[in-house]
Each structure stands twice: as structure tokens, then as C-alpha cells.
CSV table of C-alpha atoms and ligand atoms in Angstrom, one decimal:
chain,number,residue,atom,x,y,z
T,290,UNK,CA,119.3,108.0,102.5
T,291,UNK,CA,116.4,107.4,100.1
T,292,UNK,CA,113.0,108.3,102.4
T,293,UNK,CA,110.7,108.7,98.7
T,294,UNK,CA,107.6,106.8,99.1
T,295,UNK,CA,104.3,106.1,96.7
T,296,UNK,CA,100.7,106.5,95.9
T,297,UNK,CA,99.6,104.9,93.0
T,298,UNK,CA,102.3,106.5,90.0
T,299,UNK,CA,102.8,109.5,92.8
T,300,UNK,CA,106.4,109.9,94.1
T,301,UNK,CA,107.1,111.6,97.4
T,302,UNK,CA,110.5,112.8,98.8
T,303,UNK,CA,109.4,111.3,102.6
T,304,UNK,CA,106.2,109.7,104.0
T,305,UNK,CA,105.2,112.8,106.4
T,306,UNK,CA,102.5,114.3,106.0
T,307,UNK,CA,99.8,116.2,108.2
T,308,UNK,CA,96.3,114.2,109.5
T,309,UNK,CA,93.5,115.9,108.0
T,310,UNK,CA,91.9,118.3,110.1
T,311,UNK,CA,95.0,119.3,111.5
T,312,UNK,CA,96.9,122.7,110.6
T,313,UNK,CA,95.1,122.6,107.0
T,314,UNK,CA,92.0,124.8,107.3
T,315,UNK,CA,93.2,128.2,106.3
T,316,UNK,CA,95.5,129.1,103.5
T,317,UNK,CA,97.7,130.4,106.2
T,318,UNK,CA,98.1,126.9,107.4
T,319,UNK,CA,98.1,125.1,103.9
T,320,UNK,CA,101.0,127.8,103.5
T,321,UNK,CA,103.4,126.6,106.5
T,322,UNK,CA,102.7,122.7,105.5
T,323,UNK,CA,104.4,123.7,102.2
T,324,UNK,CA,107.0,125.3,103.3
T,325,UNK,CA,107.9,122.5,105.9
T,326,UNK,CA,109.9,119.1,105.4
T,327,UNK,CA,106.0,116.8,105.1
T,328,UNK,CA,106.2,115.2,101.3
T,329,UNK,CA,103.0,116.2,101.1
T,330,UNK,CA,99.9,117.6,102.8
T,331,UNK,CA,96.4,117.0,103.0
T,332,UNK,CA,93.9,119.6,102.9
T,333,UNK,CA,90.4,120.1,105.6
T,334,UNK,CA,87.5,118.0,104.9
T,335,UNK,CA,85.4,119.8,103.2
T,336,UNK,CA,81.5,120.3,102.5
T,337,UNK,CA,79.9,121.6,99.8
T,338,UNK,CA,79.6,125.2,101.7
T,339,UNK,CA,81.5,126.2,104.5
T,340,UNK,CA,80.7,125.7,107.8
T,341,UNK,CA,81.1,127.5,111.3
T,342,UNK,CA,81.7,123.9,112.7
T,343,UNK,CA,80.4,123.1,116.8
T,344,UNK,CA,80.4,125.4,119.4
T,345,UNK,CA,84.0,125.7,121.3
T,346,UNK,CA,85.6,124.6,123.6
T,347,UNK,CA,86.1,121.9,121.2
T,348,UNK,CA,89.6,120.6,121.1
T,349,UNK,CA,91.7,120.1,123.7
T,350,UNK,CA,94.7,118.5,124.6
T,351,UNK,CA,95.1,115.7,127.2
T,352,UNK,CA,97.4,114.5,129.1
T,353,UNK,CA,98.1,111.2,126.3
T,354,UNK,CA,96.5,112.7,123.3
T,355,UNK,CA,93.6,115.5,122.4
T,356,UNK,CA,89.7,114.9,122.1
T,357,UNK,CA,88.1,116.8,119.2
T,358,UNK,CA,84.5,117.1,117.8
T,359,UNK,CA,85.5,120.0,115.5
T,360,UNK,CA,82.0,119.3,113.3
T,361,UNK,CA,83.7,119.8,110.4
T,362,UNK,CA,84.3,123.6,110.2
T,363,UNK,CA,85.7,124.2,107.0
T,364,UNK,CA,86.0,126.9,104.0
T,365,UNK,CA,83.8,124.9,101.8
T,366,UNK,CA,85.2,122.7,98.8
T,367,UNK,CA,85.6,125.3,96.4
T,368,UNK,CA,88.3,127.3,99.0
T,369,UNK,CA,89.9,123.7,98.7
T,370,UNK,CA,89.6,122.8,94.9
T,371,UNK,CA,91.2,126.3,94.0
T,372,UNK,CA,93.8,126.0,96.5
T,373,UNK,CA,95.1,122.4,95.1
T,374,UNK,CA,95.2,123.7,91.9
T,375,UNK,CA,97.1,126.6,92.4
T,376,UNK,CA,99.6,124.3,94.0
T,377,UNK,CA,99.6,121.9,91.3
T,378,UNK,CA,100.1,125.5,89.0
T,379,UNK,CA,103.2,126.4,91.3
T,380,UNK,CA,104.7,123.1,91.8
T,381,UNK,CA,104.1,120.9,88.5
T,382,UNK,CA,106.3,118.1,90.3
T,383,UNK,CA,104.5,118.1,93.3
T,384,UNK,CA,100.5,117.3,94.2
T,385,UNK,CA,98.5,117.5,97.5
T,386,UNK,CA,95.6,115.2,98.7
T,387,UNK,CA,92.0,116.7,98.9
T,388,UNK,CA,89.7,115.6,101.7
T,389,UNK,CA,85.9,115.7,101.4
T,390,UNK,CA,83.4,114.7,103.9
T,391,UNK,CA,80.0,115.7,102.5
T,392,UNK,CA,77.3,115.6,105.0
T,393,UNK,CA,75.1,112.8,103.0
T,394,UNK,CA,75.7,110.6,100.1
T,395,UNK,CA,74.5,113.7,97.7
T,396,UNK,CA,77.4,116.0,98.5
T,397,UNK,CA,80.2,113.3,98.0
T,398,UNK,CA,79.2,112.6,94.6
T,399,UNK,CA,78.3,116.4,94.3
T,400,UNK,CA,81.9,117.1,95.3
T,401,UNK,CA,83.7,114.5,93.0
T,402,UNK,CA,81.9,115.0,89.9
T,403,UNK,CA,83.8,118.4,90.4
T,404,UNK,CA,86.9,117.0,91.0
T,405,UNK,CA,86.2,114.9,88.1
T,406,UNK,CA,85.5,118.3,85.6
T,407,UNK,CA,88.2,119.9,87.1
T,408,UNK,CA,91.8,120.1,86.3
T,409,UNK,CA,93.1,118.6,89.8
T,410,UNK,CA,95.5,116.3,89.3
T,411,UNK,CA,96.3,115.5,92.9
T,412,UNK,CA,94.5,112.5,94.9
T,413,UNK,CA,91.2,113.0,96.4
T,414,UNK,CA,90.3,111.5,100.0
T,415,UNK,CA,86.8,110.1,100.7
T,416,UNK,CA,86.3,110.7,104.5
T,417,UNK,CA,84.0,107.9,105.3
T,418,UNK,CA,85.0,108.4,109.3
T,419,UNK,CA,83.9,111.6,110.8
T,420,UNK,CA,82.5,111.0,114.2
T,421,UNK,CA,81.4,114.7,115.1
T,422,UNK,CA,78.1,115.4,113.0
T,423,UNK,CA,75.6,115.4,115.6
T,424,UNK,CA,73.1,112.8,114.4
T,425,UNK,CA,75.3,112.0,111.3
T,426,UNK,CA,76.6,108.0,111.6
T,427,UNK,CA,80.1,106.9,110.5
T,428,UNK,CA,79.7,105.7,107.2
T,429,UNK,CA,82.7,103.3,107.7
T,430,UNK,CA,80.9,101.4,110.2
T,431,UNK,CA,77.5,101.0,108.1
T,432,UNK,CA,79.4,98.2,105.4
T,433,UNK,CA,76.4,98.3,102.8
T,434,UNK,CA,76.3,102.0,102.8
T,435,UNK,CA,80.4,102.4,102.3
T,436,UNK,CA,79.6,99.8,99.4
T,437,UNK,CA,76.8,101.3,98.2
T,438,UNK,CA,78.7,105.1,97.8
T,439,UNK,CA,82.0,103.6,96.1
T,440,UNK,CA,79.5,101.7,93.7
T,441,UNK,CA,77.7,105.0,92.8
T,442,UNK,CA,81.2,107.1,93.0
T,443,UNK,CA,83.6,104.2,90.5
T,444,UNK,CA,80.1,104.8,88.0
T,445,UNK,CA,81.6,108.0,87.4
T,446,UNK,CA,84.6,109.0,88.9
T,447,UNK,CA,88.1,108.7,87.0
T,448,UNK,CA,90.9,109.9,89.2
T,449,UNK,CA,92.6,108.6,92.2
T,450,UNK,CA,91.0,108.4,95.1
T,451,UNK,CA,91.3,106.9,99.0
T,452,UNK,CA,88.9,106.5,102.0
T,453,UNK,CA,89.5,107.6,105.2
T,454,UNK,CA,88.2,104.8,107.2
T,455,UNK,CA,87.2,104.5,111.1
T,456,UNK,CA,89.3,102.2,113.5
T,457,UNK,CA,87.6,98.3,113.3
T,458,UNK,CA,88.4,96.2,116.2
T,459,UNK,CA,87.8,92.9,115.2
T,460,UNK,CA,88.7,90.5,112.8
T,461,UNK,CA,85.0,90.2,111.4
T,462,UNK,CA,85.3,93.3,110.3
T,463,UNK,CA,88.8,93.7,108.9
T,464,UNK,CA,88.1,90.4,106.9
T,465,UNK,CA,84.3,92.5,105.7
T,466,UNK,CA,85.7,95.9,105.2
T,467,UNK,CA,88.7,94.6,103.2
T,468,UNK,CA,86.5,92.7,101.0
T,469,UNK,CA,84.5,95.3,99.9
T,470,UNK,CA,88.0,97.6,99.4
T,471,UNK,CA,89.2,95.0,96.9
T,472,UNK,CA,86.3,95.3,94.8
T,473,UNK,CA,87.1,98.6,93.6
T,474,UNK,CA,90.4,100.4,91.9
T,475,UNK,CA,90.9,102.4,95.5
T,476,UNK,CA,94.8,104.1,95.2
T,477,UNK,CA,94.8,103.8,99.4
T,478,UNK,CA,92.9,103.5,102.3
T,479,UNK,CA,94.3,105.6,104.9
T,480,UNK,CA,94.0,104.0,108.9
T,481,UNK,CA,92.9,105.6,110.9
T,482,UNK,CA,90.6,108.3,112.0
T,483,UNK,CA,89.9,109.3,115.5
T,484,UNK,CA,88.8,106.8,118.1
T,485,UNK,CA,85.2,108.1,117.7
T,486,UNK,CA,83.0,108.8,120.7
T,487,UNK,CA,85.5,108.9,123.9
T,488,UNK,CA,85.0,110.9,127.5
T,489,UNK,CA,87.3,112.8,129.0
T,490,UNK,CA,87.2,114.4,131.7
T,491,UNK,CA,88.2,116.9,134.6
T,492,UNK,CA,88.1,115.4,137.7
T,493,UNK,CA,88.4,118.3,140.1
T,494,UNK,CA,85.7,120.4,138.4
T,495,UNK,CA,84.2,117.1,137.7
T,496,UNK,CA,83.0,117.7,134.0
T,497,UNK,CA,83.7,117.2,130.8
T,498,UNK,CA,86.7,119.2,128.6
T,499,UNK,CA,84.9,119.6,125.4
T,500,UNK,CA,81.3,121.6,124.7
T,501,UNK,CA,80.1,119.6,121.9
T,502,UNK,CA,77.4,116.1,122.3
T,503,UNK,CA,78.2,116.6,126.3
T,504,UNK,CA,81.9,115.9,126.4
T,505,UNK,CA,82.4,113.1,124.0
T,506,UNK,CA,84.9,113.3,121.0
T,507,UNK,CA,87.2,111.5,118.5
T,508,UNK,CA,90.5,110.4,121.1
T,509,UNK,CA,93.6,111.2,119.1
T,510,UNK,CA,97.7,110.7,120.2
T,511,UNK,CA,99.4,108.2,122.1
T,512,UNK,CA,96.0,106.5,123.6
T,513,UNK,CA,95.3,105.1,119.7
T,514,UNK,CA,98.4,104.0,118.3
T,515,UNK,CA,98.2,100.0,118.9
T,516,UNK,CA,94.7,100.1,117.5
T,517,UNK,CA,96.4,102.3,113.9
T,518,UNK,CA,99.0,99.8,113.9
T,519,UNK,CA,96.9,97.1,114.2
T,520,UNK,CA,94.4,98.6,111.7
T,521,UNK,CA,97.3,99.5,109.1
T,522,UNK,CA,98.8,96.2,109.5
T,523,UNK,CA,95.2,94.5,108.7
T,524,UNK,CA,94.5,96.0,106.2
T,525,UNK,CA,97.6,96.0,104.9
T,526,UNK,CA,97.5,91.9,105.0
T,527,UNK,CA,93.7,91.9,103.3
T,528,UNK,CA,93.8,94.6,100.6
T,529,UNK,CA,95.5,93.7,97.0
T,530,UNK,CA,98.5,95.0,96.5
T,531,UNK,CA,97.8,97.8,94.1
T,532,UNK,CA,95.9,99.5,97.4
T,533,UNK,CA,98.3,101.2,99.4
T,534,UNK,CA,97.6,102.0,103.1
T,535,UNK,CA,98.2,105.1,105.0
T,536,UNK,CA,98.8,105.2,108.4
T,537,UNK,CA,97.7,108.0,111.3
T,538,UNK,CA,97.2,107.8,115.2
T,539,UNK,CA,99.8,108.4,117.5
T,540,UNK,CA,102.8,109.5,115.9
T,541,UNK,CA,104.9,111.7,117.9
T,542,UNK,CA,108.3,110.7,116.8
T,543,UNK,CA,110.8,109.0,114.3
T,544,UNK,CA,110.6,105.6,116.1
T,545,UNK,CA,106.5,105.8,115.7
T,546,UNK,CA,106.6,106.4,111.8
T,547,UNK,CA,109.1,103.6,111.9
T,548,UNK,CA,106.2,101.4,113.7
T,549,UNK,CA,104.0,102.2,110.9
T,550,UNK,CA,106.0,101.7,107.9
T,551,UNK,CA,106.7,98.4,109.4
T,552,UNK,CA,103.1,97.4,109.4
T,553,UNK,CA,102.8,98.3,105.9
T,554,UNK,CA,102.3,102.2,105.9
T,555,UNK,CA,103.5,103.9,102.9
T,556,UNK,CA,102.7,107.1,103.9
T,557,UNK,CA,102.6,108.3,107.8
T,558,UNK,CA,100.6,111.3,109.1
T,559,UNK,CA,100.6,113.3,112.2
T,560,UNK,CA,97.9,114.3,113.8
T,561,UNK,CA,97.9,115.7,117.6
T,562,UNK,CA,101.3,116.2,117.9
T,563,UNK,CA,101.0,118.8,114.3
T,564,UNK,CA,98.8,120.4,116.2
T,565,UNK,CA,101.1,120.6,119.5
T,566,UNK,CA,104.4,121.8,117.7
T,567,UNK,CA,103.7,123.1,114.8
T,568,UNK,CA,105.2,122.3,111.2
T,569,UNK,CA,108.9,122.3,112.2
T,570,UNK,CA,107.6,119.1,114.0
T,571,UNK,CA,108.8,117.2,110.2
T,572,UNK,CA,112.7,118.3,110.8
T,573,UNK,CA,112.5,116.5,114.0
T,574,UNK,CA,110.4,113.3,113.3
T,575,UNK,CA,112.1,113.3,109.9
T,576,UNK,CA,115.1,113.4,111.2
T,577,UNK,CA,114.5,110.7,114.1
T,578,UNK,CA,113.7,108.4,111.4
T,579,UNK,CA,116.9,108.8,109.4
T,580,UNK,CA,118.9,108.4,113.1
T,581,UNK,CA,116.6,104.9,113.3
T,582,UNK,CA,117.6,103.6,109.4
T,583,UNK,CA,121.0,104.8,109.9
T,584,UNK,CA,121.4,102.5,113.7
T,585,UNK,CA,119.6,99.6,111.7
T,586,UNK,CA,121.5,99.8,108.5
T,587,UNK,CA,118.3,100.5,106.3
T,588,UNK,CA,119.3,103.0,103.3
T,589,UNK,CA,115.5,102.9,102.0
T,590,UNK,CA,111.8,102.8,103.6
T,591,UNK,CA,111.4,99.9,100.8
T,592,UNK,CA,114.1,97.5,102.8
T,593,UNK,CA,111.6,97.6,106.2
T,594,UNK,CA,108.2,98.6,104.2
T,595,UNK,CA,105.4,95.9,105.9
T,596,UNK,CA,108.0,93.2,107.1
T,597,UNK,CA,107.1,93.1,110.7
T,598,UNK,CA,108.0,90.0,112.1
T,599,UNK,CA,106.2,86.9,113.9
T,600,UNK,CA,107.5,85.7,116.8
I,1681,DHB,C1,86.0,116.2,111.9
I,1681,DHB,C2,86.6,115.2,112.6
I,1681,DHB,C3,87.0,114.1,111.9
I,1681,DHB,O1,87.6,113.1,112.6
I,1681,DHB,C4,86.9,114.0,110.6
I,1681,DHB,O2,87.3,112.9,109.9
I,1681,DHB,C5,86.3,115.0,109.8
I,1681,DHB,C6,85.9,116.1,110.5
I,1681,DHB,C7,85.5,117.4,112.6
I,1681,DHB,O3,85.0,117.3,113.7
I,1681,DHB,O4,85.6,118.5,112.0
């Protein structure tokens, strides 16, 4: 059965991969994602300089998902740069994506214009979605500001390169955001992030589960997966077909990577449930999918790619 999809000219042997944020901080971590059956993995967001990240209790799981305001702790970009290209060293077939999520405008372009120098030949994530940062907006809900930073970074930057965007829920702003996509030579845009900014809470000690901003957090697992599909199939209907879309929220098993590589997905990344089971979590889900082909008679992701149906 033939599971390879693309990126741009990149080939990968299946469309698993981790959600960034997820198992990918430490080498450890980075280590056990290569090892596993994900065609790829993506490393932490990183900032310039490390960071301790917000006080804990600050992820935890619930009983349809996990909320998380995390505030981006992370080695700092060099820990990231240096990994990547040791892999790319190791593996000269294979290549990893590379998340950054400056804290301002400054340490994006700070950030690529290293990439840029550098020998990294993978594909560089823009996180424009991080709802954690105290004080610090989501730039993929301010649409002149996500203009105005792709302008500044395509003056410059020469390699491949995705956003990370925020969930949109309304047409309005699928139609605007997509527009402003097409306008530049994006490889991907990946859909979605965390639903920004949700509550949970305990009933019986009648407060909230997480320490940071009082409680509220990005919602992750089963509670987001019509709004990913909907946002991977919008997108996937506005951008130009040279930008491919990658798909994240709510995948648990082989029939919810199948739900996403119908909208249009052509890679699939697990978030929450990576963080429940571990890496051996790809045998399963990878395996689920095949099980789903095989009932269906599909012998490649390209038969089913984006071909949901109208009723
Ligand atoms: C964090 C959370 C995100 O959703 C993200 O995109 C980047 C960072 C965090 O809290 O660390």
C-alpha cells in the first residue's frame, strides 16, 4: 500500500507526524519521534533564547481533549537549528520541519535569516497561532500584521516555509486569510492550532485545572476536530494548488487521519493523543489507516486526497 505523501519536492513514507509542542522539546523526545513509524517530525517552537515557559500545572488532560498554556518553554532556536541539521547529516534522505514562534515580529525574521545562512535543508514553520503569551495577541487573527510579516520575511527568505495558523470560524475570514496566503510562495499552511482561550474546569473543587491566565488555555483533542476539518477543508478549497495544507486537531485514530486526508490534508499530525500514548501511538493509527484503505479498496492516499463529497 503506497501511504508516501508531499511537501513542496519533499517525499514522505506516511502522513503522521507529531503537533508541535508535543513530545519534541528535548533531544530525548526528538530521539523517540525518529525512531517511531511518523514520516516525519516537527520540532518545539522556539524563541530566540530559551525559555522556562509558565508556571505549572499547565497541561492537563480532560475528559475529551487536554488544555495547555505551555508559554512556549523551549531550548532556544539554536538547540533546534543544530538538531535538524544533525538529522539532515544522519539521514540525507530524510528532513524534519522547524517551528519558530518569536515573541515579536524582530525574532521571526531574526530566526529565519539564520535558517536562511544556514545549511538546513528541511522546511521551516512560521507559528503565527500561539495563544499562551500573556499579553502577546495571535498574530493569525490580526490579517494586516500576518501580511505585513510574510511581506518583510519573502524580502529575504529563500527556503520553504509554512504557517501555523489559528482556527477561523467564519467564512469572512477563510475567504481574507486565504487571500493573503496566495500572495506568497507558502509550501503549506498547516490547520490548526489549539482552540485558543477555553475554561475548564473542576467542578467539585470548583476551580480551574491549569495555573496559567486563571485557567484558560488552548483546547486540544476530540472537542476541535470539526472545526480542523472544516479549517483544512477551507483552506484547502481557497489556497492555489502549489500550497499544501496540513492538518492537526483531534486525531486519535486511523479513521480520523482518514477524515483529514479527505478534506484535503497532505500531511496529518497528532497532538493530545502523542502526548497520551506515546510514539508507538504511529504503529497503531498507521496501521488503522491501512485496515480503512484496504476495506475501501484505496491502494494510495492520492485516490481519496481532498475528494469529500456533497450531498
Ligand atoms: C505554545 C502553545 C501553542 O499552541 C503554540 O502554537 C506555541 C506554543 C505554548 O504554550 O508553549
Amino acid at each position: 500500500m503506497n501511504l508516501t505523501s508531499r511537501i513542496s519536492n519533499f517525499e514522505f513514507e506516511n502522513p503522521l507526524m507529531n503537533a508541535s509542542g508535543v513530545w519534541c522539546k528535548e533531544a530525548e523526545q526528538l530521539d523517540e519521534l525518529k525512531r517511531s513509524q511518523a514520516g516525519t517530525f516537527v520540532t518545539k517552537s522556539a524563541t530566540p533564547q530559551q525559555r522556562e515557559g509558565n508556571p505549572s500545572p499547565r497541561y492537563v488532560e480532560v475528559p475529551l481533549g487536554s488544555i495547555n498554556s505551555m508559554g512556549l518553554p523551549n531550548k532556544g532556536f539554536d538547540f533546534y537549528l543544530d538538531y535538524s541539521l544533525r538529522y539532515q547529516n544522519e539521514n540525507p534522505e530524510k528532513i524534519n520541519f522547524l517551528s519558530i514562534a518569536g515573541m515579536c515580529a524582530d525574532d521571526n525574521l531574526e530566526m529565519l535569516k539564520k535558517i536562511d545562512s544556514s545549511d538546513f535543508k528541511g522546511i521551516t514553520e512560521l507559528n503565527l497561532s500561539c495563544p499562551n503569551v500573556p499579553g502577546k495577541p495571535q498574530v493569525g487573527y490580526d490579517f494586516e500584521a500576518t501580511e505585513k510579516i510574510l511581506s518583510q520575511v519573502y524580502e529575504f527568505f529563500q527556503k520553504p516555509m509554512g504557517v501555523k495558523l489559528p482556527p477561523y470560524f467564519d467564512f469572512a475570514h477563510f475567504d481574507q486569510m486565504a487571500a493573503i496566503l496566495n500572495k506568497f510562495p507558502l509550501q503549506y499552511v498547516n490547520c490548526i492550532n489549539s482552540v485558543g482561550n477555553g475554561l475548564y474546569i473542576d467542578t467539585d473543587s470548583e476551580s480551574v485545572v491549569i495555573k496559567p491566565k486563571d485557567g484558560f488555555g488552548g483546547i486540544g483533542g476530540a472537542y476541535v476536530k470539526p472545526t480542523a476539518l472544516a479549517n483544512v477543508r477551507a483552506f484547502y478549497t481557497r489556497l492555489d494548488s502549489q500550497i499544501a495544507v496540513i492538518g492537526c486537531g483531534g486525531v486519535e485514530n486511523g479513521r480520523d487521519v482518514f477524515e483529514h486526508l479527505l478534506c484535503g490534508a497532505q500531511m496529518v499530525q497528532i497532538g493530545t493523543q502523542l502526548a497520551k500514548e506515546g510514539p508507538q501511538i504511529f504503529d497503531r493509527v498507521l496501521s488503522e489507516l491501512q485496515t480503512i484503505m484496504k476495506e475501501k479498496g484505496y491502494n494510495s492516499i492520492d485516490d481519496f486526497r481532498g475528494k469529500l463529497k456533497s450531498i
